[in-house]
mmCIF file with all atom_site columns, C-alpha atoms in Angstrom:
data_model
loop_
_atom_site.group_PDB
_atom_site.id
_atom_site.type_symbol
_atom_site.label_atom_id
_atom_site.label_alt_id
_atom_site.label_comp_id
_atom_site.label_asym_id
_atom_site.label_entity_id
_atom_site.label_seq_id
_atom_site.pdbx_PDB_ins_code
_atom_site.Cartn_x
_atom_site.Cartn_y
_atom_site.Cartn_z
_atom_site.occupancy
_atom_site.B_iso_or_equiv
_atom_site.pdbx_formal_charge
_atom_site.auth_seq_id
_atom_site.auth_comp_id
_atom_site.auth_asym_id
_atom_site.auth_atom_id
_atom_site.pdbx_PDB_model_num
ATOM 1   C CA . MET A 1 1   ? -9.481  3.688   -19.610 1.00 0.00 ? 1   MET A CA 1
ATOM 2   C CA . ASP A 1 2   ? -8.769  0.440   -21.383 1.00 0.00 ? 2   ASP A CA 1
ATOM 3   C CA . PHE A 1 3   ? -6.886  -2.270  -19.522 1.00 0.00 ? 3   PHE A CA 1
ATOM 4   C CA . ASP A 1 4   ? -3.470  -1.707  -21.059 1.00 0.00 ? 4   ASP A CA 1
ATOM 5   C CA . SER A 1 5   ? -3.675  1.964   -20.227 1.00 0.00 ? 5   SER A CA 1
ATOM 6   C CA . VAL A 1 6   ? -4.541  1.329   -16.617 1.00 0.00 ? 6   VAL A CA 1
ATOM 7   C CA . VAL A 1 7   ? -1.738  -1.185  -16.098 1.00 0.00 ? 7   VAL A CA 1
ATOM 8   C CA . MET A 1 8   ? 0.996   0.782   -18.007 1.00 0.00 ? 8   MET A CA 1
ATOM 9   C CA . GLY A 1 9   ? -0.083  4.183   -16.704 1.00 0.00 ? 9   GLY A CA 1
ATOM 10  C CA . ARG A 1 10  ? -0.570  3.450   -13.066 1.00 0.00 ? 10  ARG A CA 1
ATOM 11  C CA . ARG A 1 11  ? 2.041   4.509   -10.590 1.00 0.00 ? 11  ARG A CA 1
ATOM 12  C CA . SER A 1 12  ? 2.312   4.774   -6.874  1.00 0.00 ? 12  SER A CA 1
ATOM 13  C CA . ILE A 1 13  ? 0.999   8.050   -5.565  1.00 0.00 ? 13  ILE A CA 1
ATOM 14  C CA . ARG A 1 14  ? 2.600   9.499   -2.433  1.00 0.00 ? 14  ARG A CA 1
ATOM 15  C CA . GLY A 1 15  ? 1.082   12.950  -2.428  1.00 0.00 ? 15  GLY A CA 1
ATOM 16  C CA . TYR A 1 16  ? -2.644  13.648  -2.381  1.00 0.00 ? 16  TYR A CA 1
ATOM 17  C CA . LYS A 1 17  ? -5.143  16.466  -2.567  1.00 0.00 ? 17  LYS A CA 1
ATOM 18  C CA . PRO A 1 18  ? -7.191  16.842  0.662   1.00 0.00 ? 18  PRO A CA 1
ATOM 19  C CA . ASP A 1 19  ? -10.528 16.443  -1.303  1.00 0.00 ? 19  ASP A CA 1
ATOM 20  C CA . PRO A 1 20  ? -12.676 13.746  0.150   1.00 0.00 ? 20  PRO A CA 1
ATOM 21  C CA . VAL A 1 21  ? -13.464 10.515  -1.809  1.00 0.00 ? 21  VAL A CA 1
ATOM 22  C CA . PRO A 1 22  ? -17.185 9.584   -2.017  1.00 0.00 ? 22  PRO A CA 1
ATOM 23  C CA . GLN A 1 23  ? -18.051 6.322   -0.248  1.00 0.00 ? 23  GLN A CA 1
ATOM 24  C CA . LYS A 1 24  ? -19.997 5.228   -3.333  1.00 0.00 ? 24  LYS A CA 1
ATOM 25  C CA . LEU A 1 25  ? -16.905 5.466   -5.519  1.00 0.00 ? 25  LEU A CA 1
ATOM 26  C CA . ILE A 1 26  ? -14.897 3.423   -3.038  1.00 0.00 ? 26  ILE A CA 1
ATOM 27  C CA . GLU A 1 27  ? -17.642 0.724   -3.020  1.00 0.00 ? 27  GLU A CA 1
ATOM 28  C CA . GLU A 1 28  ? -17.548 0.562   -6.788  1.00 0.00 ? 28  GLU A CA 1
ATOM 29  C CA . ILE A 1 29  ? -13.724 0.118   -6.665  1.00 0.00 ? 29  ILE A CA 1
ATOM 30  C CA . LEU A 1 30  ? -13.965 -2.606  -4.083  1.00 0.00 ? 30  LEU A CA 1
ATOM 31  C CA . GLN A 1 31  ? -16.648 -4.385  -6.055  1.00 0.00 ? 31  GLN A CA 1
ATOM 32  C CA . LEU A 1 32  ? -14.245 -4.473  -9.046  1.00 0.00 ? 32  LEU A CA 1
ATOM 33  C CA . ALA A 1 33  ? -11.269 -5.487  -6.972  1.00 0.00 ? 33  ALA A CA 1
ATOM 34  C CA . MET A 1 34  ? -13.047 -8.455  -5.452  1.00 0.00 ? 34  MET A CA 1
ATOM 35  C CA . ARG A 1 35  ? -13.311 -10.110 -8.849  1.00 0.00 ? 35  ARG A CA 1
ATOM 36  C CA . ALA A 1 36  ? -9.622  -10.974 -8.260  1.00 0.00 ? 36  ALA A CA 1
ATOM 37  C CA . PRO A 1 37  ? -8.827  -14.707 -8.217  1.00 0.00 ? 37  PRO A CA 1
ATOM 38  C CA . SER A 1 38  ? -8.491  -16.506 -4.911  1.00 0.00 ? 38  SER A CA 1
ATOM 39  C CA . SER A 1 39  ? -7.575  -20.034 -3.990  1.00 0.00 ? 39  SER A CA 1
ATOM 40  C CA . MET A 1 40  ? -10.615 -22.302 -4.386  1.00 0.00 ? 40  MET A CA 1
ATOM 41  C CA . ASN A 1 41  ? -12.684 -19.110 -4.184  1.00 0.00 ? 41  ASN A CA 1
ATOM 42  C CA . THR A 1 42  ? -11.890 -18.679 -0.483  1.00 0.00 ? 42  THR A CA 1
ATOM 43  C CA . GLN A 1 43  ? -11.943 -14.867 -0.780  1.00 0.00 ? 43  GLN A CA 1
ATOM 44  C CA . PRO A 1 44  ? -10.073 -14.461 2.659   1.00 0.00 ? 44  PRO A CA 1
ATOM 45  C CA . TRP A 1 45  ? -9.903  -10.694 2.364   1.00 0.00 ? 45  TRP A CA 1
ATOM 46  C CA . ASN A 1 46  ? -11.796 -7.915  4.200   1.00 0.00 ? 46  ASN A CA 1
ATOM 47  C CA . PHE A 1 47  ? -11.403 -4.166  4.065   1.00 0.00 ? 47  PHE A CA 1
ATOM 48  C CA . TYR A 1 48  ? -11.564 -1.439  6.676   1.00 0.00 ? 48  TYR A CA 1
ATOM 49  C CA . VAL A 1 49  ? -11.938 1.838   4.895   1.00 0.00 ? 49  VAL A CA 1
ATOM 50  C CA . ILE A 1 50  ? -10.979 4.788   7.065   1.00 0.00 ? 50  ILE A CA 1
ATOM 51  C CA . THR A 1 51  ? -11.146 8.587   6.689   1.00 0.00 ? 51  THR A CA 1
ATOM 52  C CA . GLY A 1 52  ? -11.696 11.669  8.740   1.00 0.00 ? 52  GLY A CA 1
ATOM 53  C CA . GLU A 1 53  ? -10.984 11.754  12.550  1.00 0.00 ? 53  GLU A CA 1
ATOM 54  C CA . PRO A 1 54  ? -10.368 8.076   13.008  1.00 0.00 ? 54  PRO A CA 1
ATOM 55  C CA . LEU A 1 55  ? -7.683  8.190   10.275  1.00 0.00 ? 55  LEU A CA 1
ATOM 56  C CA . ASP A 1 56  ? -6.111  11.168  11.911  1.00 0.00 ? 56  ASP A CA 1
ATOM 57  C CA . ARG A 1 57  ? -5.931  9.330   15.217  1.00 0.00 ? 57  ARG A CA 1
ATOM 58  C CA . ILE A 1 58  ? -4.164  6.412   13.446  1.00 0.00 ? 58  ILE A CA 1
ATOM 59  C CA . ARG A 1 59  ? -1.681  8.896   11.893  1.00 0.00 ? 59  ARG A CA 1
ATOM 60  C CA . LYS A 1 60  ? -1.012  10.507  15.206  1.00 0.00 ? 60  LYS A CA 1
ATOM 61  C CA . GLY A 1 61  ? -0.587  7.196   17.117  1.00 0.00 ? 61  GLY A CA 1
ATOM 62  C CA . ASN A 1 62  ? 1.669   5.759   14.447  1.00 0.00 ? 62  ASN A CA 1
ATOM 63  C CA . THR A 1 63  ? 3.864   8.790   14.393  1.00 0.00 ? 63  THR A CA 1
ATOM 64  C CA . GLU A 1 64  ? 4.083   9.226   18.096  1.00 0.00 ? 64  GLU A CA 1
ATOM 65  C CA . ARG A 1 65  ? 4.929   5.555   18.780  1.00 0.00 ? 65  ARG A CA 1
ATOM 66  C CA . THR A 1 66  ? 7.549   5.506   15.906  1.00 0.00 ? 66  THR A CA 1
ATOM 67  C CA . LEU A 1 67  ? 9.309   8.652   17.194  1.00 0.00 ? 67  LEU A CA 1
ATOM 68  C CA . ALA A 1 68  ? 9.220   7.214   20.781  1.00 0.00 ? 68  ALA A CA 1
ATOM 69  C CA . GLY A 1 69  ? 11.099  4.112   19.518  1.00 0.00 ? 69  GLY A CA 1
ATOM 70  C CA . VAL A 1 70  ? 8.228   1.686   20.063  1.00 0.00 ? 70  VAL A CA 1
ATOM 71  C CA . PRO A 1 71  ? 9.183   -1.517  18.160  1.00 0.00 ? 71  PRO A CA 1
ATOM 72  C CA . GLN A 1 72  ? 7.044   -2.269  15.132  1.00 0.00 ? 72  GLN A CA 1
ATOM 73  C CA . SER A 1 73  ? 4.296   -4.844  15.549  1.00 0.00 ? 73  SER A CA 1
ATOM 74  C CA . ARG A 1 74  ? 3.310   -5.714  12.056  1.00 0.00 ? 74  ARG A CA 1
ATOM 75  C CA . GLU A 1 75  ? 1.116   -8.814  12.170  1.00 0.00 ? 75  GLU A CA 1
ATOM 76  C CA . PHE A 1 76  ? 2.201   -10.309 8.844   1.00 0.00 ? 76  PHE A CA 1
ATOM 77  C CA . ARG A 1 77  ? 5.834   -11.408 8.948   1.00 0.00 ? 77  ARG A CA 1
ATOM 78  C CA . THR A 1 78  ? 8.452   -9.185  7.351   1.00 0.00 ? 78  THR A CA 1
ATOM 79  C CA . GLY A 1 79  ? 11.032  -11.812 6.431   1.00 0.00 ? 79  GLY A CA 1
ATOM 80  C CA . ASN A 1 80  ? 14.713  -11.138 6.118   1.00 0.00 ? 80  ASN A CA 1
ATOM 81  C CA . ALA A 1 81  ? 16.225  -7.870  4.959   1.00 0.00 ? 81  ALA A CA 1
ATOM 82  C CA . PHE A 1 82  ? 16.571  -7.600  1.183   1.00 0.00 ? 82  PHE A CA 1
ATOM 83  C CA . ASP A 1 83  ? 19.940  -8.440  -0.314  1.00 0.00 ? 83  ASP A CA 1
ATOM 84  C CA . GLY A 1 84  ? 21.520  -8.711  -3.701  1.00 0.00 ? 84  GLY A CA 1
ATOM 85  C CA . VAL A 1 85  ? 19.496  -7.618  -6.723  1.00 0.00 ? 85  VAL A CA 1
ATOM 86  C CA . HIS A 1 86  ? 16.340  -7.117  -4.573  1.00 0.00 ? 86  HIS A CA 1
ATOM 87  C CA . ARG A 1 87  ? 18.235  -4.704  -2.317  1.00 0.00 ? 87  ARG A CA 1
ATOM 88  C CA . GLU A 1 88  ? 19.592  -2.919  -5.493  1.00 0.00 ? 88  GLU A CA 1
ATOM 89  C CA . ARG A 1 89  ? 15.984  -2.438  -6.705  1.00 0.00 ? 89  ARG A CA 1
ATOM 90  C CA . GLN A 1 90  ? 14.906  -1.147  -3.331  1.00 0.00 ? 90  GLN A CA 1
ATOM 91  C CA . VAL A 1 91  ? 17.745  1.343   -3.237  1.00 0.00 ? 91  VAL A CA 1
ATOM 92  C CA . GLY A 1 92  ? 17.144  2.215   -6.850  1.00 0.00 ? 92  GLY A CA 1
ATOM 93  C CA . VAL A 1 93  ? 13.542  3.437   -6.410  1.00 0.00 ? 93  VAL A CA 1
ATOM 94  C CA . ALA A 1 94  ? 14.519  5.228   -3.126  1.00 0.00 ? 94  ALA A CA 1
ATOM 95  C CA . LYS A 1 95  ? 17.115  7.213   -5.210  1.00 0.00 ? 95  LYS A CA 1
ATOM 96  C CA . GLN A 1 96  ? 14.457  8.012   -7.754  1.00 0.00 ? 96  GLN A CA 1
ATOM 97  C CA . LEU A 1 97  ? 12.085  9.278   -5.071  1.00 0.00 ? 97  LEU A CA 1
ATOM 98  C CA . PHE A 1 98  ? 14.693  11.212  -3.112  1.00 0.00 ? 98  PHE A CA 1
ATOM 99  C CA . GLY A 1 99  ? 15.969  12.770  -6.316  1.00 0.00 ? 99  GLY A CA 1
ATOM 100 C CA . ALA A 1 100 ? 12.529  13.893  -7.261  1.00 0.00 ? 100 ALA A CA 1
ATOM 101 C CA . MET A 1 101 ? 11.834  15.348  -3.861  1.00 0.00 ? 101 MET A CA 1
ATOM 102 C CA . GLY A 1 102 ? 15.358  17.018  -3.623  1.00 0.00 ? 102 GLY A CA 1
ATOM 103 C CA . ILE A 1 103 ? 16.300  15.095  -0.432  1.00 0.00 ? 103 ILE A CA 1
ATOM 104 C CA . ALA A 1 104 ? 20.041  14.915  -0.105  1.00 0.00 ? 104 ALA A CA 1
ATOM 105 C CA . ARG A 1 105 ? 21.708  11.828  1.302   1.00 0.00 ? 105 ARG A CA 1
ATOM 106 C CA . ASP A 1 106 ? 22.937  13.658  4.360   1.00 0.00 ? 106 ASP A CA 1
ATOM 107 C CA . ASP A 1 107 ? 19.618  15.493  5.072   1.00 0.00 ? 107 ASP A CA 1
ATOM 108 C CA . ALA A 1 108 ? 18.566  13.536  8.090   1.00 0.00 ? 108 ALA A CA 1
ATOM 109 C CA . GLU A 1 109 ? 15.528  15.728  8.826   1.00 0.00 ? 109 GLU A CA 1
ATOM 110 C CA . LYS A 1 110 ? 14.032  15.409  5.309   1.00 0.00 ? 110 LYS A CA 1
ATOM 111 C CA . ARG A 1 111 ? 14.798  11.698  5.189   1.00 0.00 ? 111 ARG A CA 1
ATOM 112 C CA . GLN A 1 112 ? 13.029  11.084  8.427   1.00 0.00 ? 112 GLN A CA 1
ATOM 113 C CA . ASP A 1 113 ? 10.016  13.212  7.399   1.00 0.00 ? 113 ASP A CA 1
ATOM 114 C CA . TRP A 1 114 ? 9.818   11.065  4.255   1.00 0.00 ? 114 TRP A CA 1
ATOM 115 C CA . VAL A 1 115 ? 9.736   7.948   6.387   1.00 0.00 ? 115 VAL A CA 1
ATOM 116 C CA . LEU A 1 116 ? 7.065   9.346   8.593   1.00 0.00 ? 116 LEU A CA 1
ATOM 117 C CA . ARG A 1 117 ? 4.896   10.136  5.615   1.00 0.00 ? 117 ARG A CA 1
ATOM 118 C CA . GLY A 1 118 ? 4.375   6.296   5.345   1.00 0.00 ? 118 GLY A CA 1
ATOM 119 C CA . PHE A 1 119 ? 3.336   6.155   8.931   1.00 0.00 ? 119 PHE A CA 1
ATOM 120 C CA . ARG A 1 120 ? 0.885   9.064   8.172   1.00 0.00 ? 120 ARG A CA 1
ATOM 121 C CA . GLN A 1 121 ? -0.628  7.025   5.224   1.00 0.00 ? 121 GLN A CA 1
ATOM 122 C CA . PHE A 1 122 ? 1.016   9.628   2.992   1.00 0.00 ? 122 PHE A CA 1
ATOM 123 C CA . ASP A 1 123 ? -1.500  12.183  4.268   1.00 0.00 ? 123 ASP A CA 1
ATOM 124 C CA . ALA A 1 124 ? -4.063  10.641  1.893   1.00 0.00 ? 124 ALA A CA 1
ATOM 125 C CA . PRO A 1 125 ? -7.797  11.318  2.689   1.00 0.00 ? 125 PRO A CA 1
ATOM 126 C CA . VAL A 1 126 ? -8.572  7.571   2.744   1.00 0.00 ? 126 VAL A CA 1
ATOM 127 C CA . CYS A 1 127 ? -6.843  4.514   4.073   1.00 0.00 ? 127 CYS A CA 1
ATOM 128 C CA . VAL A 1 128 ? -7.861  0.948   3.205   1.00 0.00 ? 128 VAL A CA 1
ATOM 129 C CA . ILE A 1 129 ? -6.650  -1.710  5.610   1.00 0.00 ? 129 ILE A CA 1
ATOM 130 C CA . ILE A 1 130 ? -6.641  -5.154  4.089   1.00 0.00 ? 130 ILE A CA 1
ATOM 131 C CA . THR A 1 131 ? -7.098  -7.981  6.581   1.00 0.00 ? 131 THR A CA 1
ATOM 132 C CA . TYR A 1 132 ? -7.649  -11.718 6.185   1.00 0.00 ? 132 TYR A CA 1
ATOM 133 C CA . ASP A 1 133 ? -9.606  -14.171 8.222   1.00 0.00 ? 133 ASP A CA 1
ATOM 134 C CA . ARG A 1 134 ? -7.525  -15.527 11.109  1.00 0.00 ? 134 ARG A CA 1
ATOM 135 C CA . VAL A 1 135 ? -9.005  -18.998 10.531  1.00 0.00 ? 135 VAL A CA 1
ATOM 136 C CA . VAL A 1 136 ? -6.905  -19.285 7.350   1.00 0.00 ? 136 VAL A CA 1
ATOM 137 C CA . ASP A 1 137 ? -3.731  -17.900 8.945   1.00 0.00 ? 137 ASP A CA 1
ATOM 138 C CA . GLY A 1 138 ? -0.699  -19.948 8.016   1.00 0.00 ? 138 GLY A CA 1
ATOM 139 C CA . SER A 1 139 ? -1.833  -20.825 4.558   1.00 0.00 ? 139 SER A CA 1
ATOM 140 C CA . ASP A 1 140 ? 0.541   -19.442 1.883   1.00 0.00 ? 140 ASP A CA 1
ATOM 141 C CA . ASP A 1 141 ? -2.437  -19.119 -0.368  1.00 0.00 ? 141 ASP A CA 1
ATOM 142 C CA . THR A 1 142 ? -3.964  -16.470 1.793   1.00 0.00 ? 142 THR A CA 1
ATOM 143 C CA . PRO A 1 143 ? -1.279  -13.744 1.390   1.00 0.00 ? 143 PRO A CA 1
ATOM 144 C CA . PHE A 1 144 ? -1.081  -14.649 -2.329  1.00 0.00 ? 144 PHE A CA 1
ATOM 145 C CA . ASP A 1 145 ? -4.867  -13.980 -2.558  1.00 0.00 ? 145 ASP A CA 1
ATOM 146 C CA . CYS A 1 146 ? -4.646  -10.748 -0.590  1.00 0.00 ? 146 CYS A CA 1
ATOM 147 C CA . GLY A 1 147 ? -1.884  -9.553  -2.925  1.00 0.00 ? 147 GLY A CA 1
ATOM 148 C CA . ALA A 1 148 ? -4.154  -10.257 -5.932  1.00 0.00 ? 148 ALA A CA 1
ATOM 149 C CA . VAL A 1 149 ? -7.028  -8.251  -4.481  1.00 0.00 ? 149 VAL A CA 1
ATOM 150 C CA . ALA A 1 150 ? -4.640  -5.302  -3.516  1.00 0.00 ? 150 ALA A CA 1
ATOM 151 C CA . THR A 1 151 ? -3.357  -5.200  -7.162  1.00 0.00 ? 151 THR A CA 1
ATOM 152 C CA . ALA A 1 152 ? -6.889  -5.273  -8.425  1.00 0.00 ? 152 ALA A CA 1
ATOM 153 C CA . LEU A 1 153 ? -7.861  -2.508  -6.050  1.00 0.00 ? 153 LEU A CA 1
ATOM 154 C CA . VAL A 1 154 ? -5.070  0.012   -7.040  1.00 0.00 ? 154 VAL A CA 1
ATOM 155 C CA . ASN A 1 155 ? -5.745  -0.664  -10.696 1.00 0.00 ? 155 ASN A CA 1
ATOM 156 C CA . ALA A 1 156 ? -9.481  -0.125  -10.235 1.00 0.00 ? 156 ALA A CA 1
ATOM 157 C CA . ALA A 1 157 ? -8.799  3.079   -8.425  1.00 0.00 ? 157 ALA A CA 1
ATOM 158 C CA . TRP A 1 158 ? -6.565  4.392   -11.085 1.00 0.00 ? 158 TRP A CA 1
ATOM 159 C CA . SER A 1 159 ? -9.124  3.572   -13.794 1.00 0.00 ? 159 SER A CA 1
ATOM 160 C CA . ARG A 1 160 ? -11.414 5.984   -11.838 1.00 0.00 ? 160 ARG A CA 1
ATOM 161 C CA . GLY A 1 161 ? -8.877  8.801   -11.587 1.00 0.00 ? 161 GLY A CA 1
ATOM 162 C CA . LEU A 1 162 ? -7.787  7.999   -7.991  1.00 0.00 ? 162 LEU A CA 1
ATOM 163 C CA . GLY A 1 163 ? -4.212  7.268   -6.926  1.00 0.00 ? 163 GLY A CA 1
ATOM 164 C CA . ALA A 1 164 ? -3.001  4.784   -4.359  1.00 0.00 ? 164 ALA A CA 1
ATOM 165 C CA . VAL A 1 165 ? 0.058   3.352   -2.804  1.00 0.00 ? 165 VAL A CA 1
ATOM 166 C CA . ILE A 1 166 ? 0.328   -0.105  -1.115  1.00 0.00 ? 166 ILE A CA 1
ATOM 167 C CA . ASN A 1 167 ? 2.487   0.282   2.025   1.00 0.00 ? 167 ASN A CA 1
ATOM 168 C CA . SER A 1 168 ? 3.393   -1.447  5.252   1.00 0.00 ? 168 SER A CA 1
ATOM 169 C CA . GLN A 1 169 ? 4.454   1.534   7.401   1.00 0.00 ? 169 GLN A CA 1
ATOM 170 C CA . GLY A 1 170 ? 0.796   2.378   8.021   1.00 0.00 ? 170 GLY A CA 1
ATOM 171 C CA . ILE A 1 171 ? 0.183   -0.916  9.763   1.00 0.00 ? 171 ILE A CA 1
ATOM 172 C CA . MET A 1 172 ? 3.538   -1.367  11.640  1.00 0.00 ? 172 MET A CA 1
ATOM 173 C CA . GLN A 1 173 ? 2.014   -0.027  14.865  1.00 0.00 ? 173 GLN A CA 1
ATOM 174 C CA . SER A 1 174 ? -0.881  -2.519  14.706  1.00 0.00 ? 174 SER A CA 1
ATOM 175 C CA . PRO A 1 175 ? -2.400  -1.790  18.193  1.00 0.00 ? 175 PRO A CA 1
ATOM 176 C CA . VAL A 1 176 ? -3.041  1.775   16.975  1.00 0.00 ? 176 VAL A CA 1
ATOM 177 C CA . VAL A 1 177 ? -4.654  0.608   13.768  1.00 0.00 ? 177 VAL A CA 1
ATOM 178 C CA . ARG A 1 178 ? -6.788  -2.039  15.563  1.00 0.00 ? 178 ARG A CA 1
ATOM 179 C CA . GLU A 1 179 ? -8.110  0.466   18.175  1.00 0.00 ? 179 GLU A CA 1
ATOM 180 C CA . HIS A 1 180 ? -9.086  3.206   15.860  1.00 0.00 ? 180 HIS A CA 1
ATOM 181 C CA . ALA A 1 181 ? -10.266 1.197   12.890  1.00 0.00 ? 181 ALA A CA 1
ATOM 182 C CA . GLY A 1 182 ? -12.216 -1.180  15.051  1.00 0.00 ? 182 GLY A CA 1
ATOM 183 C CA . ILE A 1 183 ? -10.601 -4.253  13.529  1.00 0.00 ? 183 ILE A CA 1
ATOM 184 C CA . ALA A 1 184 ? -12.186 -7.436  14.733  1.00 0.00 ? 184 ALA A CA 1
ATOM 185 C CA . ASP A 1 185 ? -10.156 -10.058 16.706  1.00 0.00 ? 185 ASP A CA 1
ATOM 186 C CA . ASP A 1 186 ? -10.828 -12.720 14.040  1.00 0.00 ? 186 ASP A CA 1
ATOM 187 C CA . GLN A 1 187 ? -8.914  -10.680 11.486  1.00 0.00 ? 187 GLN A CA 1
ATOM 188 C CA . VAL A 1 188 ? -5.209  -10.502 10.714  1.00 0.00 ? 188 VAL A CA 1
ATOM 189 C CA . ILE A 1 189 ? -3.882  -7.126  9.423   1.00 0.00 ? 189 ILE A CA 1
ATOM 190 C CA . MET A 1 190 ? -2.160  -7.654  6.103   1.00 0.00 ? 190 MET A CA 1
ATOM 191 C CA . LYS A 1 191 ? -1.482  -4.339  4.295   1.00 0.00 ? 191 LYS A CA 1
ATOM 192 C CA . SER A 1 192 ? -2.621  -0.743  4.064   1.00 0.00 ? 192 SER A CA 1
ATOM 193 C CA . ILE A 1 193 ? -3.409  1.239   0.919   1.00 0.00 ? 193 ILE A CA 1
ATOM 194 C CA . ALA A 1 194 ? -3.393  5.137   0.911   1.00 0.00 ? 194 ALA A CA 1
ATOM 195 C CA . LEU A 1 195 ? -6.088  6.316   -1.454  1.00 0.00 ? 195 LEU A CA 1
ATOM 196 C CA . GLY A 1 196 ? -7.148  9.661   -2.896  1.00 0.00 ? 196 GLY A CA 1
ATOM 197 C CA . TRP A 1 197 ? -6.994  12.212  -5.664  1.00 0.00 ? 197 TRP A CA 1
ATOM 198 C CA . PRO A 1 198 ? -3.332  12.627  -6.909  1.00 0.00 ? 198 PRO A CA 1
ATOM 199 C CA . ASP A 1 199 ? -1.678  15.895  -6.248  1.00 0.00 ? 199 ASP A CA 1
ATOM 200 C CA . GLU A 1 200 ? 0.032   16.373  -9.575  1.00 0.00 ? 200 GLU A CA 1
ATOM 201 C CA . SER A 1 201 ? 2.287   19.172  -8.163  1.00 0.00 ? 201 SER A CA 1
ATOM 202 C CA . PHE A 1 202 ? 3.850   16.572  -5.721  1.00 0.00 ? 202 PHE A CA 1
ATOM 203 C CA . PRO A 1 203 ? 7.211   15.691  -7.291  1.00 0.00 ? 203 PRO A CA 1
ATOM 204 C CA . ALA A 1 204 ? 7.414   12.055  -6.290  1.00 0.00 ? 204 ALA A CA 1
ATOM 205 C CA . ASN A 1 205 ? 4.092   11.323  -8.038  1.00 0.00 ? 205 ASN A CA 1
ATOM 206 C CA . ALA A 1 206 ? 5.967   11.667  -11.426 1.00 0.00 ? 206 ALA A CA 1
ATOM 207 C CA . VAL A 1 207 ? 8.369   8.783   -10.498 1.00 0.00 ? 207 VAL A CA 1
ATOM 208 C CA . VAL A 1 208 ? 7.781   5.674   -12.481 1.00 0.00 ? 208 VAL A CA 1
ATOM 209 C CA . SER A 1 209 ? 9.648   2.624   -10.937 1.00 0.00 ? 209 SER A CA 1
ATOM 210 C CA . GLU A 1 210 ? 11.672  0.545   -13.293 1.00 0.00 ? 210 GLU A CA 1
ATOM 211 C CA . ARG A 1 211 ? 10.674  -3.009  -14.225 1.00 0.00 ? 211 ARG A CA 1
ATOM 212 C CA . LYS A 1 212 ? 12.947  -5.881  -15.345 1.00 0.00 ? 212 LYS A CA 1
ATOM 213 C CA . SER A 1 213 ? 12.346  -7.071  -18.865 1.00 0.00 ? 213 SER A CA 1
ATOM 214 C CA . VAL A 1 214 ? 10.302  -10.152 -19.879 1.00 0.00 ? 214 VAL A CA 1
ATOM 215 C CA . ALA A 1 215 ? 13.543  -11.716 -21.057 1.00 0.00 ? 215 ALA A CA 1
ATOM 216 C CA . GLU A 1 216 ? 14.950  -11.478 -17.471 1.00 0.00 ? 216 GLU A CA 1
ATOM 217 C CA . ALA A 1 217 ? 11.755  -12.657 -15.834 1.00 0.00 ? 217 ALA A CA 1
ATOM 218 C CA . ALA A 1 218 ? 10.312  -15.399 -18.083 1.00 0.00 ? 218 ALA A CA 1
ATOM 219 C CA . THR A 1 219 ? 11.564  -18.802 -19.136 1.00 0.00 ? 219 THR A CA 1
ATOM 220 C CA . PHE A 1 220 ? 9.792   -20.314 -22.155 1.00 0.00 ? 220 PHE A CA 1
ATOM 221 C CA . VAL A 1 221 ? 9.626   -24.046 -22.337 1.00 0.00 ? 221 VAL A CA 1
ATOM 222 C CA . GLY A 1 222 ? 8.420   -26.053 -25.392 1.00 0.00 ? 222 GLY A CA 1
ATOM 223 C CA . PHE A 1 223 ? 8.116   -23.024 -27.727 1.00 0.00 ? 223 PHE A CA 1
ATOM 224 C CA . ASP A 1 224 ? 9.712   -22.944 -31.170 1.00 0.00 ? 224 ASP A CA 1
#
C-alpha cells in the first residue's frame, strides 16, 4: 500500500482471528517502526512481544485482578479525567463502538464484557508491550518518542495486512504484565498494542473514528 492509503485506511481493530502471526513478520514491522523520529536519536523504546501461554496468563491475571477490584497500577501517569471537547470525543467514539456492537446503554453485562476485552488484549494472538528506559524517566521527550514509534508500528502493521489497537487496559495491572512478560526492572511500561489478523465479521472493526478538520486544528501564520 502507498503511504496515503495506509494512513487514511487504518483503523483500530478490536476483534481478531486466532491465526498466529509469524515472528519474522513482526520483526519486519518493528524494523520499519523504529525509523520513527526520537529526540536527539535517543530511541528510548523497547518492545516485549508476547503470544501463546504467557499472553494467556496475562489475560487471566488482568481479568481476575480487575474483577476483584484491585486498583490499577499503570506505570505511566494517567492525568486528569477528560472534560469538555475531549470528553465529548471520548463519548462519541464509545457510542460508535457500542452502536456497532449492539450494546444498549443499560446492558451492564455487555458493557462490562466490552471493558474486559481491553484487559484481555482484545483476544488478539499477539501483544506488544512498549517500554522505555527508566534512566530517561521524567523527560517529556520520552513519551513523545514512544508515541511516535507506536504510531509507526500500527501503520507498518496495517501495510502488511495486520490490525492493531493501542490501549492502556492491558497494562493497568502492571505486576501481572511484568511477571509474565519478563520485563526488566530498568524498563518503565508505557503502552500495549494488540496485534493480529483482523476479523472482518467483528462489527466494531468497521468503526472509523471521526477526526476534527485541519481548519479546526491548524493555525497558519505568515501565509498569503
